[in-house]
Short mmCIF file of C-alpha atoms in Angstrom, two decimals:
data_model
loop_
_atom_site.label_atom_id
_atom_site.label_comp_id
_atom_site.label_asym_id
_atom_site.label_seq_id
_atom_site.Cartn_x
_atom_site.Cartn_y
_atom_site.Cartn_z
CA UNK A 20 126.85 69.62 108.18
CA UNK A 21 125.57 72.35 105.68
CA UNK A 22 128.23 74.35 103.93
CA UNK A 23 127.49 77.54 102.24
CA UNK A 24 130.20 77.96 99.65
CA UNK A 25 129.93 82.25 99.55
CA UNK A 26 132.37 84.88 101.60
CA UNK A 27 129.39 87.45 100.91
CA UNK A 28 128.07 89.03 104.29
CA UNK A 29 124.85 89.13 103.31
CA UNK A 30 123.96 85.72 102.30
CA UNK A 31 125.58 84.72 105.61
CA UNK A 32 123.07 86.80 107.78
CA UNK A 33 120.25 85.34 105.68
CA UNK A 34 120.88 81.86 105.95
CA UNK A 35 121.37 82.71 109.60
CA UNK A 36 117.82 83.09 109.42
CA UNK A 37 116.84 79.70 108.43
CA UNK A 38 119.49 77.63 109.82
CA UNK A 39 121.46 78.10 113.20
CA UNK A 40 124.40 75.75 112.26
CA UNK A 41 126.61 75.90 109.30
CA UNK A 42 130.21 76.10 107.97
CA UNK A 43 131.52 78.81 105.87
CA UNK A 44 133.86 77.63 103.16
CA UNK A 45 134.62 80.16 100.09
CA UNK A 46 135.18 78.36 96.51
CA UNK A 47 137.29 80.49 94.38
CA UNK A 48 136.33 79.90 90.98
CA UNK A 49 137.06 81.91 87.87
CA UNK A 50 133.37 83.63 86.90
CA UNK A 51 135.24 85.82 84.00
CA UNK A 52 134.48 82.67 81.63
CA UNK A 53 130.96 82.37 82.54
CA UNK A 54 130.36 85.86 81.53
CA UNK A 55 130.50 84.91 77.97
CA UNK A 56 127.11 82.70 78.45
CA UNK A 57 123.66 84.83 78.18
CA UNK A 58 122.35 85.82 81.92
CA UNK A 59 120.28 83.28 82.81
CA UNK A 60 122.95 80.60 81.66
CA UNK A 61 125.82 82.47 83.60
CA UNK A 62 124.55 83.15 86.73
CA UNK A 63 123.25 78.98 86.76
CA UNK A 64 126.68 77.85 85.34
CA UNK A 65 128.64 79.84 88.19
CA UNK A 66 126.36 78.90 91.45
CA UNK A 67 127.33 75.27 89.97
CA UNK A 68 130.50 75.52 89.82
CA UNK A 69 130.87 77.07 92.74
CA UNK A 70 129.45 74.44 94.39
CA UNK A 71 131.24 71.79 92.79
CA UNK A 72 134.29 72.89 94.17
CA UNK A 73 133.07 72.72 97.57
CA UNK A 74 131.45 69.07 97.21
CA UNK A 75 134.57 67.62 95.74
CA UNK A 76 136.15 68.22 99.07
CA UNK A 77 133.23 67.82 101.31
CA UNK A 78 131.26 65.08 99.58
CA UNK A 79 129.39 64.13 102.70
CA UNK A 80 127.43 67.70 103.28
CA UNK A 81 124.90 69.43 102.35
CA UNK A 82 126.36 72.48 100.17
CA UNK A 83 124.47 75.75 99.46
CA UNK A 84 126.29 77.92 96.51
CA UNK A 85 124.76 81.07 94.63
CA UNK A 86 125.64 83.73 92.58
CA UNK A 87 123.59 86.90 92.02
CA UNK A 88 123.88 89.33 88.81
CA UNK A 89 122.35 92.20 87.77
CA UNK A 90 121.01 92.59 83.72
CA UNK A 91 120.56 95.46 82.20
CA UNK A 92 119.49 95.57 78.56
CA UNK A 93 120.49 91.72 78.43
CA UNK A 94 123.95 93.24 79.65
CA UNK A 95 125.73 91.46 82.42
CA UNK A 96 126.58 94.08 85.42
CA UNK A 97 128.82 92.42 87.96
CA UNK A 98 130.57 94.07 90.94
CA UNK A 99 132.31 97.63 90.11
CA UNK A 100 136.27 97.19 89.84
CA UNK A 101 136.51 100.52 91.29
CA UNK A 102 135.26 103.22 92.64
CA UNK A 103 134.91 105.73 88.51
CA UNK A 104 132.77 102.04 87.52
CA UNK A 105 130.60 101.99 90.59
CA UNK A 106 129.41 105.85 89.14
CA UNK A 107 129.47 104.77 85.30
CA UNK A 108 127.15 101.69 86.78
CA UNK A 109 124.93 103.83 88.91
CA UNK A 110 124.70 106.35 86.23
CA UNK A 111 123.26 103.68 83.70
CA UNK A 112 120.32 102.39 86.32
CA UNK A 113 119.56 105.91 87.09
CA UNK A 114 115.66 106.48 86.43
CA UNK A 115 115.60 103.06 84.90
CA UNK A 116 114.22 99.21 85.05
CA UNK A 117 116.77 96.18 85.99
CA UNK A 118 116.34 92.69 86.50
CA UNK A 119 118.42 90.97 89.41
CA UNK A 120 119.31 87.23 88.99
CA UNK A 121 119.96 85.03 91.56
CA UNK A 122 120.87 81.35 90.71
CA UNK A 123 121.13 79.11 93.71
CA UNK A 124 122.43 75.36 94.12
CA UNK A 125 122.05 72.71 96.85
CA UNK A 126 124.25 69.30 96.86
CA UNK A 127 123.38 66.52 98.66
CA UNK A 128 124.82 63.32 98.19
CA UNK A 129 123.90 62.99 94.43
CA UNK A 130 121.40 65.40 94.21
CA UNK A 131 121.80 68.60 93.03
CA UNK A 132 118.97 71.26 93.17
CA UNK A 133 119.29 74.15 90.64
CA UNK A 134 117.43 77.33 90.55
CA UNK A 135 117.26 80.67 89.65
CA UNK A 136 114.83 84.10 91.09
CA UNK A 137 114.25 86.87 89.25
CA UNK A 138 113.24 90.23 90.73
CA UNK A 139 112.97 93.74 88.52
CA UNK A 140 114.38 96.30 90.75
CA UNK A 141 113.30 100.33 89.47
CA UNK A 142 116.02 102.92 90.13
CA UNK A 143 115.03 106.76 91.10
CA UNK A 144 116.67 109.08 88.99
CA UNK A 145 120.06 109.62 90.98
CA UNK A 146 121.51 113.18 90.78
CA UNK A 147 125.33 113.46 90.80
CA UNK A 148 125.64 114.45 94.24
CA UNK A 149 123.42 110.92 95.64
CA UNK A 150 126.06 108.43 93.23
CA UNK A 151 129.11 110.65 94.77
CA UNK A 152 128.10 110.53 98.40
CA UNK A 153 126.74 106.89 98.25
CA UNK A 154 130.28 105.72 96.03
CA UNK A 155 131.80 107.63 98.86
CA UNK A 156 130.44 105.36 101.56
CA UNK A 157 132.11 102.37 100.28
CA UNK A 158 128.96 100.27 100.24
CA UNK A 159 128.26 100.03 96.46
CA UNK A 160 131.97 98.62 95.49
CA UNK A 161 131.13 94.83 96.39
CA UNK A 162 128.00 94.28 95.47
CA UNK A 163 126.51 92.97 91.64
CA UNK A 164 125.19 96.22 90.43
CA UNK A 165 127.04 98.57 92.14
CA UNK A 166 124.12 99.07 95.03
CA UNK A 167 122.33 97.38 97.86
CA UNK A 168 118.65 97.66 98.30
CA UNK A 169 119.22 97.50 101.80
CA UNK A 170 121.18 100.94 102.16
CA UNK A 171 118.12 102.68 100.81
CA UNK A 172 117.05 104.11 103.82
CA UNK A 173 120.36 106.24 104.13
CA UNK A 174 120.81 106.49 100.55
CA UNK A 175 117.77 106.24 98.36
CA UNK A 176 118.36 104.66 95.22
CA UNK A 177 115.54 102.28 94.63
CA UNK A 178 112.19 102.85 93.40
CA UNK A 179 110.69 99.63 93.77
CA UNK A 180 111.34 95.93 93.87
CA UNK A 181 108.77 94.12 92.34
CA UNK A 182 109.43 90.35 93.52
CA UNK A 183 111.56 88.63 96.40
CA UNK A 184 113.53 91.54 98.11
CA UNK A 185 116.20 89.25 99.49
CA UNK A 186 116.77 88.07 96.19
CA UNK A 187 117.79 91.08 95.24
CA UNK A 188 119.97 91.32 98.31
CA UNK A 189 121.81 88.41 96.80
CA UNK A 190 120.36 85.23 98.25
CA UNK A 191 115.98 84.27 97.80
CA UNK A 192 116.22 82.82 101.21
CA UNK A 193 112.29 82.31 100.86
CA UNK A 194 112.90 79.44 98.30
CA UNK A 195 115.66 78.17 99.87
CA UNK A 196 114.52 77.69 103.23
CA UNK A 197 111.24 75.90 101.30
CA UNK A 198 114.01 73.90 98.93
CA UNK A 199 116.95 73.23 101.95
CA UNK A 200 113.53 71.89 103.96
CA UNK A 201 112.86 69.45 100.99
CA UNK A 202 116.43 68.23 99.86
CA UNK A 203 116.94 67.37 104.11
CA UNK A 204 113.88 65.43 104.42
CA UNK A 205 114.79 63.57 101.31
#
């Protein structure tokens, strides 16, 4: 059985695209700590972890964990806690270059696969009345970032993407279909 060890929608409707079967199981980890660590080293360390958990209870399937941030200025940007930080957030990307980092983990037996995508996402510059009505809509508030690239056609907030799109949706499901293909041959 594959697992993938995330409650987000939108890694669910990707790996929907590579794989018809799978089990949904949530690991509730403390990320807070990880935050500490530089980017690259926090968004690995809680993808890991994350899928720890899950193995240690399921040590017979194959698990699929990630974790996505958002760096700005070597600055970790998770989700907003409310709606005032969504704005501050969107504010701070207005006009301006991110990077989006997706680390991503498969378990199987004892192999563990660990990597990482990194896109560079270019924001418009956002007037006030674009960050109020989009805050408005609820959509920004659980996402890394305080935005998805995938409500730009109602609200338009990114410029361009320049690498894997879905990455910055939260989940490279290019590389992990090619690395999920690999680890089940194996």
């Amino acid at each position: 059985m594959i697992i993938l060890a995330s409650a987000s929608p939108r890694r669910r409707k990707l790996l929907k695209t590579v794989v018809d079967d799978f089990q949904i199981i949530t690991a509730d980890i403390d990320e807070e700590k990880s935050y500490k660590l530089p980017p690259l080293e926090a968004v690995l360390d809680i993808a890991k972890r994350k899928g720890e958990k899950i193995k240690a209870s399921h040590p017979n399937d194959v698990i699929i964990s990630a974790d996505t941030i958002v760096v700005f200025n070597n600055e970790i940007i998770g989700k907003p806690t409310d709606e005032e930080n969504a704005k501050e957030i969107l504010h701070k990307l207005s006009g301006k270059k991110h990077e989006v980092i997706t680390a991503y983990c498969i378990f199987k037996n004892e192999q563990i696969l660990e990597k990482y995508v990194i896109s560079a996402v270019f924001f418009h510059k956002l007037d006030e009345k674009m960050i109020d009505s989009y805050v408005a809509s609820g959509s920004p508030l659980d996402k890394a970032g305080a935005y998805g690239v995938q409500d730009n056609k109602k609200f338009p907030i990114v410029e361009k993407v320049i690498g894997s799109i879905t990455n910055v949706i939260g989940f490279p499901i290019e590389e992990i279909k090619k690395d999920l293909k690999n680890i089940l041959k194996a």
